[in-house]
mmCIF file of C-alpha atoms in Angstrom:
data_model
loop_
_atom_site.group_PDB
_atom_site.id
_atom_site.type_symbol
_atom_site.label_atom_id
_atom_site.label_comp_id
_atom_site.label_asym_id
_atom_site.label_seq_id
_atom_site.Cartn_x
_atom_site.Cartn_y
_atom_site.Cartn_z
ATOM 1 C CA MET S 1 -34.321 -1.533 -9.481
ATOM 2 C CA ARG S 2 -31.004 0.208 -8.829
ATOM 3 C CA GLN S 3 -30.708 2.178 -5.615
ATOM 4 C CA HIS S 4 -30.294 5.545 -7.342
ATOM 5 C CA ASP S 5 -33.494 4.953 -9.321
ATOM 6 C CA TYR S 6 -35.642 5.647 -6.310
ATOM 7 C CA VAL S 7 -33.297 8.171 -4.688
ATOM 8 C CA ASP S 8 -33.189 10.498 -7.702
ATOM 9 C CA GLN S 9 -36.868 10.136 -8.474
ATOM 10 C CA GLY S 10 -37.856 10.319 -4.836
ATOM 11 C CA VAL S 11 -39.906 7.111 -5.023
ATOM 12 C CA PHE S 12 -39.411 3.468 -4.157
ATOM 13 C CA LEU S 13 -41.974 0.835 -5.131
ATOM 14 C CA PRO S 14 -40.931 -2.477 -3.588
ATOM 15 C CA ALA S 15 -40.841 -5.549 -5.798
ATOM 16 C CA GLY S 16 -43.848 -7.748 -5.209
ATOM 17 C CA GLY S 17 -45.757 -4.949 -3.474
ATOM 18 C CA ALA S 18 -49.067 -5.821 -5.157
ATOM 19 C CA ASP S 19 -48.676 -9.496 -4.296
ATOM 20 C CA ARG S 20 -47.845 -8.597 -0.713
ATOM 21 C CA GLN S 21 -50.900 -6.388 -0.455
ATOM 22 C CA ALA S 22 -53.108 -9.240 -1.683
ATOM 23 C CA ALA S 23 -51.452 -11.475 0.890
ATOM 24 C CA GLY S 24 -52.075 -9.013 3.707
ATOM 25 C CA GLY S 25 -49.209 -6.556 3.135
ATOM 26 C CA TRP S 26 -49.444 -2.770 3.056
ATOM 27 C CA GLY S 27 -48.935 -1.935 -0.619
ATOM 28 C CA ASP S 28 -51.625 0.744 -0.304
ATOM 29 C CA LEU S 29 -49.480 2.783 2.072
ATOM 30 C CA GLU S 30 -46.796 5.320 1.147
ATOM 31 C CA ILE S 31 -44.271 6.637 3.642
ATOM 32 C CA ALA S 32 -41.907 9.560 3.008
ATOM 33 C CA LEU S 33 -38.482 9.452 4.686
ATOM 34 C CA ILE S 34 -36.781 12.850 4.962
ATOM 35 C CA THR S 35 -33.069 12.270 5.480
ATOM 36 C CA HIS S 36 -29.592 13.760 5.113
ATOM 37 C CA ASP S 37 -28.644 10.335 3.720
ATOM 38 C CA PRO S 38 -30.596 10.079 0.448
ATOM 39 C CA ASP S 39 -28.255 7.400 -0.944
ATOM 40 C CA LEU S 40 -29.033 5.209 2.076
ATOM 41 C CA LYS S 41 -25.373 4.706 2.912
ATOM 42 C CA GLU S 42 -26.145 4.549 6.633
ATOM 43 C CA GLN S 43 -27.389 1.217 7.884
ATOM 44 C CA ARG S 44 -30.192 2.692 10.011
ATOM 45 C CA ASN S 45 -31.827 4.156 6.901
ATOM 46 C CA ARG S 46 -31.079 1.307 4.529
ATOM 47 C CA LYS S 47 -32.365 -1.351 6.925
ATOM 48 C CA LEU S 48 -35.545 0.609 7.614
ATOM 49 C CA VAL S 49 -36.331 1.080 3.910
ATOM 50 C CA ASN S 50 -35.702 -2.638 3.340
ATOM 51 C CA ALA S 51 -37.943 -3.594 6.266
ATOM 52 C CA LEU S 52 -40.756 -1.421 4.941
ATOM 53 C CA ALA S 53 -40.271 -2.838 1.438
ATOM 54 C CA GLU S 54 -40.500 -6.379 2.799
ATOM 55 C CA ARG S 55 -43.875 -5.408 4.245
ATOM 56 C CA GLY S 56 -45.063 -4.101 0.874
ATOM 57 C CA VAL S 57 -44.923 -0.383 1.767
ATOM 58 C CA SER S 58 -43.942 2.224 -0.832
ATOM 59 C CA VAL S 59 -41.197 4.530 0.413
ATOM 60 C CA ARG S 60 -40.309 7.974 -0.932
ATOM 61 C CA VAL S 61 -36.767 8.963 0.061
ATOM 62 C CA LEU S 62 -36.554 12.750 0.265
ATOM 63 C CA ALA S 63 -33.504 14.950 0.783
ATOM 64 C CA PRO S 64 -33.643 18.630 1.802
ATOM 65 C CA GLY S 65 -32.992 20.789 -1.247
ATOM 66 C CA ARG S 66 -34.510 18.384 -3.774
ATOM 67 C CA GLU S 67 -38.150 19.139 -2.974
ATOM 68 C CA THR S 68 -40.297 22.128 -3.915
ATOM 69 C CA VAL S 69 -43.014 23.501 -1.652
ATOM 70 C CA CYS S 70 -45.888 25.232 -3.492
ATOM 71 C CA ILE S 71 -48.070 27.426 -1.295
ATOM 72 C CA SER S 72 -51.326 29.014 -2.395
ATOM 73 C CA GLY S 73 -54.648 30.101 -0.965
ATOM 74 C CA SER S 74 -55.974 26.580 -1.377
ATOM 75 C CA GLY S 75 -53.173 24.881 0.529
ATOM 76 C CA THR S 76 -49.637 23.545 0.313
ATOM 77 C CA ALA S 77 -48.313 21.046 -2.230
ATOM 78 C CA PHE S 78 -45.000 19.197 -2.097
ATOM 79 C CA ILE S 79 -43.200 18.263 -5.326
ATOM 80 C CA ASP S 80 -40.226 15.910 -5.479
ATOM 81 C CA GLY S 81 -37.193 16.284 -7.733
ATOM 82 C CA SER S 82 -38.844 14.397 -10.595
ATOM 83 C CA GLY S 83 -41.863 16.718 -10.585
ATOM 84 C CA ARG S 84 -44.219 14.253 -8.958
ATOM 85 C CA GLU S 85 -46.550 15.557 -6.239
ATOM 86 C CA LEU S 86 -46.057 14.033 -2.814
ATOM 87 C CA ASN S 87 -49.042 12.816 -0.823
ATOM 88 C CA PRO S 88 -47.661 10.334 1.737
ATOM 89 C CA ASP S 89 -49.664 8.652 4.457
ATOM 90 C CA LEU S 90 -46.858 9.363 6.916
ATOM 91 C CA VAL S 91 -43.719 11.521 6.983
ATOM 92 C CA VAL S 92 -40.675 10.198 8.853
ATOM 93 C CA ASN S 93 -38.185 12.731 10.149
ATOM 94 C CA GLY S 94 -34.890 10.907 9.651
ATOM 95 C CA LEU S 95 -32.715 14.026 9.919
ATOM 96 C CA TYR S 96 -29.594 13.789 12.049
ATOM 97 C CA ARG S 97 -27.168 16.587 11.175
ATOM 98 C CA ASN S 98 -26.548 19.070 13.961
ATOM 99 C CA SER S 99 -27.417 21.972 11.662
ATOM 100 C CA GLY S 100 -31.021 20.820 11.416
ATOM 101 C CA TRP S 101 -30.920 21.446 7.664
ATOM 102 C CA GLY S 102 -34.327 20.422 6.326
ATOM 103 C CA LEU S 103 -36.233 20.696 9.596
ATOM 104 C CA ASP S 104 -38.374 23.433 8.062
ATOM 105 C CA LEU S 105 -39.517 20.919 5.425
ATOM 106 C CA VAL S 106 -40.638 18.571 8.198
ATOM 107 C CA ARG S 107 -42.518 21.413 9.856
ATOM 108 C CA ALA S 108 -44.164 22.382 6.558
ATOM 109 C CA PHE S 109 -45.543 18.853 6.225
ATOM 110 C CA GLU S 110 -46.895 19.136 9.768
ATOM 111 C CA LEU S 111 -48.601 22.451 9.037
ATOM 112 C CA ALA S 112 -50.144 20.922 5.919
ATOM 113 C CA GLY S 113 -51.754 18.258 8.116
ATOM 114 C CA TYR S 114 -49.516 15.254 7.479
ATOM 115 C CA PRO S 115 -48.730 12.931 10.417
ATOM 116 C CA VAL S 116 -45.008 13.098 11.261
ATOM 117 C CA VAL S 117 -42.586 10.900 13.242
ATOM 118 C CA ASN S 118 -40.590 12.595 14.975
ATOM 119 C CA ARG S 119 -42.221 16.024 14.961
ATOM 120 C CA ALA S 120 -39.966 19.008 14.234
ATOM 121 C CA GLU S 121 -40.360 20.633 17.642
ATOM 122 C CA ALA S 122 -39.484 17.432 19.506
ATOM 123 C CA TRP S 123 -36.485 16.815 17.220
ATOM 124 C CA TYR S 124 -35.238 20.344 17.865
ATOM 125 C CA ARG S 125 -35.808 19.989 21.600
ATOM 126 C CA ALA S 126 -33.752 16.786 21.673
ATOM 127 C CA LYS S 127 -30.937 18.256 19.575
ATOM 128 C CA MET S 128 -30.656 21.426 21.672
ATOM 129 C CA LYS S 129 -29.228 19.930 24.852
ATOM 130 C CA HIS S 130 -30.356 22.736 27.157
ATOM 131 C CA LEU S 131 -33.954 22.408 25.922
ATOM 132 C CA ALA S 132 -33.889 18.652 26.442
ATOM 133 C CA SER S 133 -32.541 19.213 29.946
ATOM 134 C CA ALA S 134 -35.316 21.731 30.676
ATOM 135 C CA ALA S 135 -37.946 19.285 29.379
ATOM 136 C CA LEU S 136 -36.577 16.494 31.556
ATOM 137 C CA ALA S 137 -36.586 18.780 34.584
ATOM 138 C CA ALA S 138 -40.176 19.851 33.932
ATOM 139 C CA ALA S 139 -41.231 16.187 33.868
ATOM 140 C CA GLY S 140 -39.219 15.280 36.966
ATOM 141 C CA VAL S 141 -36.911 12.905 35.091
ATOM 142 C CA PRO S 142 -33.608 12.431 36.994
ATOM 143 C CA GLN S 143 -30.560 13.885 35.273
ATOM 144 C CA PRO S 144 -27.193 15.408 36.237
ATOM 145 C CA PRO S 145 -27.332 19.141 37.102
ATOM 146 C CA VAL S 146 -26.718 21.507 34.170
ATOM 147 C CA VAL S 147 -25.955 25.181 33.678
ATOM 148 C CA PHE S 148 -26.259 26.888 30.309
ATOM 149 C CA SER S 149 -25.772 30.326 28.790
ATOM 150 C CA HIS S 150 -25.128 31.895 25.410
ATOM 151 C CA GLY S 151 -22.626 34.147 27.157
ATOM 152 C CA VAL S 152 -20.279 33.889 30.119
ATOM 153 C CA PRO S 153 -21.921 35.988 32.839
ATOM 154 C CA ALA S 154 -20.512 35.744 36.347
ATOM 155 C CA PRO S 155 -23.388 33.560 37.640
ATOM 156 C CA LEU S 156 -22.638 30.945 34.961
ATOM 157 C CA TRP S 157 -19.017 30.608 36.002
ATOM 158 C CA ARG S 158 -19.888 30.439 39.702
ATOM 159 C CA ARG S 159 -22.674 27.895 39.189
ATOM 160 C CA ALA S 160 -20.538 25.741 36.892
ATOM 161 C CA ARG S 161 -17.874 25.532 39.608
ATOM 162 C CA ARG S 162 -20.514 24.153 41.983
ATOM 163 C CA LEU S 163 -21.487 21.253 39.728
ATOM 164 C CA GLY S 164 -18.990 18.927 41.368
ATOM 165 C CA ARG S 165 -15.411 17.699 41.392
ATOM 166 C CA ARG S 166 -15.527 17.170 37.629
ATOM 167 C CA VAL S 167 -17.517 19.024 35.002
ATOM 168 C CA VAL S 168 -18.332 18.016 31.435
ATOM 169 C CA LEU S 169 -18.557 20.744 28.789
ATOM 170 C CA LYS S 170 -20.576 19.841 25.687
ATOM 171 C CA PRO S 171 -21.312 21.696 22.469
ATOM 172 C CA TRP S 172 -24.989 22.538 22.828
ATOM 173 C CA ASN S 173 -26.047 20.665 19.660
ATOM 174 C CA SER S 174 -23.376 17.997 19.215
ATOM 175 C CA ALA S 175 -23.795 14.252 18.720
ATOM 176 C CA LEU S 176 -21.685 11.099 19.089
ATOM 177 C CA GLY S 177 -19.726 12.727 21.904
ATOM 178 C CA GLU S 178 -17.990 15.061 19.454
ATOM 179 C CA GLY S 179 -16.351 18.039 21.115
ATOM 180 C CA SER S 180 -17.241 17.097 24.701
ATOM 181 C CA ALA S 181 -14.512 17.613 27.295
ATOM 182 C CA ARG S 182 -14.163 16.819 30.994
ATOM 183 C CA TYR S 183 -12.340 19.099 33.429
ATOM 184 C CA PRO S 184 -11.524 19.080 37.132
ATOM 185 C CA GLN S 185 -13.501 21.655 39.081
ATOM 186 C CA ALA S 186 -10.432 23.858 39.531
ATOM 187 C CA GLN S 187 -10.037 24.196 35.748
ATOM 188 C CA ILE S 188 -13.545 25.577 35.240
ATOM 189 C CA THR S 189 -12.342 29.147 35.057
ATOM 190 C CA ARG S 190 -14.090 32.111 33.497
ATOM 191 C CA GLU S 191 -11.333 32.281 30.900
ATOM 192 C CA ARG S 192 -11.821 28.641 29.889
ATOM 193 C CA LEU S 193 -15.580 29.103 29.623
ATOM 194 C CA GLY S 194 -14.991 32.205 27.529
ATOM 195 C CA ARG S 195 -12.812 30.260 25.093
ATOM 196 C CA TRP S 196 -15.419 27.508 24.994
ATOM 197 C CA ARG S 197 -18.184 29.991 24.248
ATOM 198 C CA ARG S 198 -16.192 31.629 21.437
ATOM 199 C CA ARG S 199 -15.617 28.216 19.855
ATOM 200 C CA HIS S 200 -19.093 26.711 20.309
ATOM 201 C CA GLY S 201 -21.394 29.730 20.594
ATOM 202 C CA SER S 202 -22.635 28.917 24.088
ATOM 203 C CA VAL S 203 -21.715 27.088 27.286
ATOM 204 C CA TYR S 204 -23.460 23.870 28.327
ATOM 205 C CA ALA S 205 -21.901 22.448 31.486
ATOM 206 C CA GLN S 206 -23.081 19.197 33.055
ATOM 207 C CA ALA S 207 -22.035 17.576 36.317
ATOM 208 C CA TYR S 208 -19.890 14.500 35.759
ATOM 209 C CA VAL S 209 -21.464 11.394 37.278
ATOM 210 C CA PRO S 210 -18.955 8.868 38.666
ATOM 211 C CA ASN S 211 -19.831 5.516 37.094
ATOM 212 C CA PRO S 212 -18.542 1.979 36.448
ATOM 213 C CA GLY S 213 -16.823 3.118 33.246
ATOM 214 C CA ARG S 214 -19.917 2.692 31.109
ATOM 215 C CA ASP S 215 -23.303 4.091 30.240
ATOM 216 C CA ILE S 216 -26.438 2.477 28.798
ATOM 217 C CA ARG S 217 -28.226 3.117 25.500
ATOM 218 C CA VAL S 218 -31.938 2.264 25.389
ATOM 219 C CA VAL S 219 -33.797 2.540 22.082
ATOM 220 C CA VAL S 220 -37.446 3.564 22.316
ATOM 221 C CA VAL S 221 -40.003 3.206 19.526
ATOM 222 C CA GLY S 222 -43.481 4.501 20.315
ATOM 223 C CA SER S 223 -44.488 3.232 23.744
ATOM 224 C CA GLU S 224 -41.929 0.410 23.804
ATOM 225 C CA ALA S 225 -38.358 0.277 25.018
ATOM 226 C CA LEU S 226 -36.880 -2.283 22.624
ATOM 227 C CA GLY S 227 -33.660 -3.188 24.338
ATOM 228 C CA ALA S 228 -30.503 -1.941 26.009
ATOM 229 C CA SER S 229 -26.759 -2.091 25.544
ATOM 230 C CA TYR S 230 -23.828 -1.109 27.689
ATOM 231 C CA ARG S 231 -21.202 1.164 26.173
ATOM 232 C CA TYR S 232 -17.829 0.775 27.866
ATOM 233 C CA ALA S 233 -15.158 3.458 27.669
ATOM 234 C CA ARG S 234 -11.748 2.450 26.336
ATOM 235 C CA LYS S 235 -9.025 1.967 28.913
ATOM 236 C CA GLY S 236 -7.781 5.343 30.119
ATOM 237 C CA MET S 237 -10.690 7.146 28.426
ATOM 238 C CA TRP S 238 -13.997 8.413 29.777
ATOM 239 C CA LYS S 239 -16.195 8.756 26.675
ATOM 240 C CA THR S 240 -18.395 5.748 26.049
ATOM 241 C CA ASN S 241 -19.779 6.655 22.610
ATOM 242 C CA VAL S 242 -19.136 3.841 20.153
ATOM 243 C CA ALA S 243 -18.110 6.461 17.567
ATOM 244 C CA ALA S 244 -15.441 7.613 20.041
ATOM 245 C CA GLY S 245 -14.100 4.103 20.567
ATOM 246 C CA GLY S 246 -16.545 2.818 23.174
ATOM 247 C CA ARG S 247 -17.201 -0.929 23.304
ATOM 248 C CA PRO S 248 -20.821 -2.116 23.227
ATOM 249 C CA ALA S 249 -22.048 -5.095 25.230
ATOM 250 C CA TYR S 250 -25.384 -6.688 26.014
ATOM 251 C CA CYS S 251 -27.399 -5.165 28.864
ATOM 252 C CA ARG S 252 -30.597 -6.663 30.248
ATOM 253 C CA LEU S 253 -33.485 -4.256 29.915
ATOM 254 C CA THR S 254 -34.647 -3.967 33.509
ATOM 255 C CA GLU S 255 -37.919 -2.392 34.546
ATOM 256 C CA PRO S 256 -36.190 0.722 36.020
ATOM 257 C CA LEU S 257 -34.311 1.215 32.721
ATOM 258 C CA ARG S 258 -37.507 0.769 30.717
ATOM 259 C CA ARG S 259 -39.498 3.227 32.844
ATOM 260 C CA LEU S 260 -36.755 5.859 32.804
ATOM 261 C CA ALA S 261 -36.218 5.643 29.034
ATOM 262 C CA LEU S 262 -39.947 5.923 28.332
ATOM 263 C CA ALA S 263 -40.338 8.848 30.745
ATOM 264 C CA ALA S 264 -37.457 10.717 29.110
ATOM 265 C CA THR S 265 -38.803 10.094 25.609
ATOM 266 C CA ARG S 266 -42.271 11.323 26.591
ATOM 267 C CA ALA S 267 -40.825 14.389 28.319
ATOM 268 C CA VAL S 268 -39.042 15.534 25.171
ATOM 269 C CA GLY S 269 -41.964 14.548 22.922
ATOM 270 C CA LEU S 270 -40.195 12.060 20.674
ATOM 271 C CA ASP S 271 -41.715 8.993 19.028
ATOM 272 C CA VAL S 272 -38.344 7.364 18.315
ATOM 273 C CA ALA S 273 -35.333 7.963 20.520
ATOM 274 C CA GLY S 274 -32.023 6.666 21.756
ATOM 275 C CA VAL S 275 -31.832 7.422 25.477
ATOM 276 C CA ASP S 276 -28.400 7.541 27.124
ATOM 277 C CA ILE S 277 -28.526 6.596 30.801
ATOM 278 C CA ILE S 278 -25.775 6.685 33.416
ATOM 279 C CA GLU S 279 -25.544 4.507 36.540
ATOM 280 C CA GLY S 280 -24.888 6.934 39.362
ATOM 281 C CA ALA S 281 -24.000 5.885 42.895
ATOM 282 C CA GLU S 282 -27.588 6.339 44.075
ATOM 283 C CA ARG S 283 -29.813 6.137 40.992
ATOM 284 C CA LEU S 284 -30.078 5.982 37.230
ATOM 285 C CA GLN S 285 -29.945 9.345 35.443
ATOM 286 C CA VAL S 286 -30.540 10.452 31.861
ATOM 287 C CA LEU S 287 -27.527 12.033 30.151
ATOM 288 C CA GLU S 288 -29.190 12.984 26.847
ATOM 289 C CA LEU S 289 -31.520 11.838 24.086
ATOM 290 C CA ASN S 290 -30.914 11.258 20.402
ATOM 291 C CA ALA S 291 -33.628 11.663 17.796
ATOM 292 C CA TRP S 292 -33.213 9.172 14.958
ATOM 293 C CA PRO S 293 -30.554 7.104 16.785
ATOM 294 C CA ASN S 294 -27.933 5.142 14.898
ATOM 295 C CA TYR S 295 -28.447 1.459 15.733
ATOM 296 C CA HIS S 296 -25.602 0.078 13.620
ATOM 297 C CA GLY S 297 -24.499 -2.999 15.570
ATOM 298 C CA TYR S 298 -26.878 -2.147 18.391
ATOM 299 C CA ASP S 299 -29.524 -4.573 17.131
ATOM 300 C CA GLN S 300 -27.075 -7.478 17.325
ATOM 301 C CA ILE S 301 -25.807 -6.450 20.751
ATOM 302 C CA ALA S 302 -29.243 -5.743 22.223
ATOM 303 C CA ARG S 303 -30.708 -8.790 20.440
ATOM 304 C CA VAL S 304 -33.622 -6.919 18.922
ATOM 305 C CA ASP S 305 -34.729 -6.194 15.351
ATOM 306 C CA VAL S 306 -34.862 -2.409 15.590
ATOM 307 C CA ALA S 307 -35.644 -1.880 11.887
ATOM 308 C CA GLY S 308 -38.465 -4.407 12.012
ATOM 309 C CA TYR S 309 -40.036 -2.895 15.122
ATOM 310 C CA LEU S 310 -39.679 0.581 13.664
ATOM 311 C CA ALA S 311 -41.225 -0.457 10.351
ATOM 312 C CA ASP S 312 -44.222 -2.009 12.114
ATOM 313 C CA TYR S 313 -44.648 1.105 14.247
ATOM 314 C CA LEU S 314 -44.532 3.398 11.215
ATOM 315 C CA ILE S 315 -47.097 1.266 9.408
ATOM 316 C CA GLU S 316 -49.399 1.446 12.420
ATOM 317 C CA ARG S 317 -49.017 5.216 12.566
ATOM 318 C CA ALA S 318 -49.638 5.520 8.823
ATOM 319 C CA ARG S 319 -52.773 3.391 9.070
ATOM 320 C CA ARG S 320 -54.003 5.489 11.985
ATOM 321 C CA GLY S 321 -53.444 8.637 9.925
ATOM 322 C CA THR S 322 -55.444 7.253 6.995
ATOM 323 C CA GLY S 323 -58.234 5.950 9.172
#
């Protein structure tokens, strides 16, 4: 079957599914993946669909804008682009764009009673950096101090200046380190914050944590931290994101790393997360969380089959939902 056959029709029936079911596979299960990547060009999505197919699971790949939601007094029905009604055992929220386009579709599935991984509210909380920071604080998870405002009132400017010798400004809903900038304390002026607010719509300022020139990415699936990898900044640079030129390297998943990553994931309410952790002078701290993390290359570095673990977790969740 050609790739576009199941993308356009919104359905994927893996070859040998019936045989796999007879041999102990899960050909009776159907999982819907809602994604901004319906052609499965990104490895994280393609590898997951392949892993589910290998286990005999039927996958429906859904893209926002191709589905129709029919609401009546008797309930809500979901129709894919080919006109077929959707009735999955589990819905997977594989959205990643900062705009959150399609998050309402995820929420509609939730309201209709379908089990969802990751739930819309948790995804939104992770994407909105100030909400993730507030959730971490409420749970007592260590993190660098943050100040946030949709405007530039005098208290914001004064508090931002107190964050430390260096301050990191981040777009409030960015990913992959895009748009983040680091400034010396003296350059955190009200005028600079005003320009930042006009460009990004708000001000999210985080204390810079002096570190060994690296941070740590831990991938969490369900109640397990799967592995860890260092991300080293390029020489003369401070950003460690691989997309920004950072270099990944193996990191042993220690018990403190595992506990911190799991605590952060629980605090935000995610089922699947990439947790970015910084090694401060005195303790580990959480920088931010990513819902639906990109593990391209991470699985080789961290020496873990992320797609396989994730597929098994989704199958378990789907079975629980049908039980």
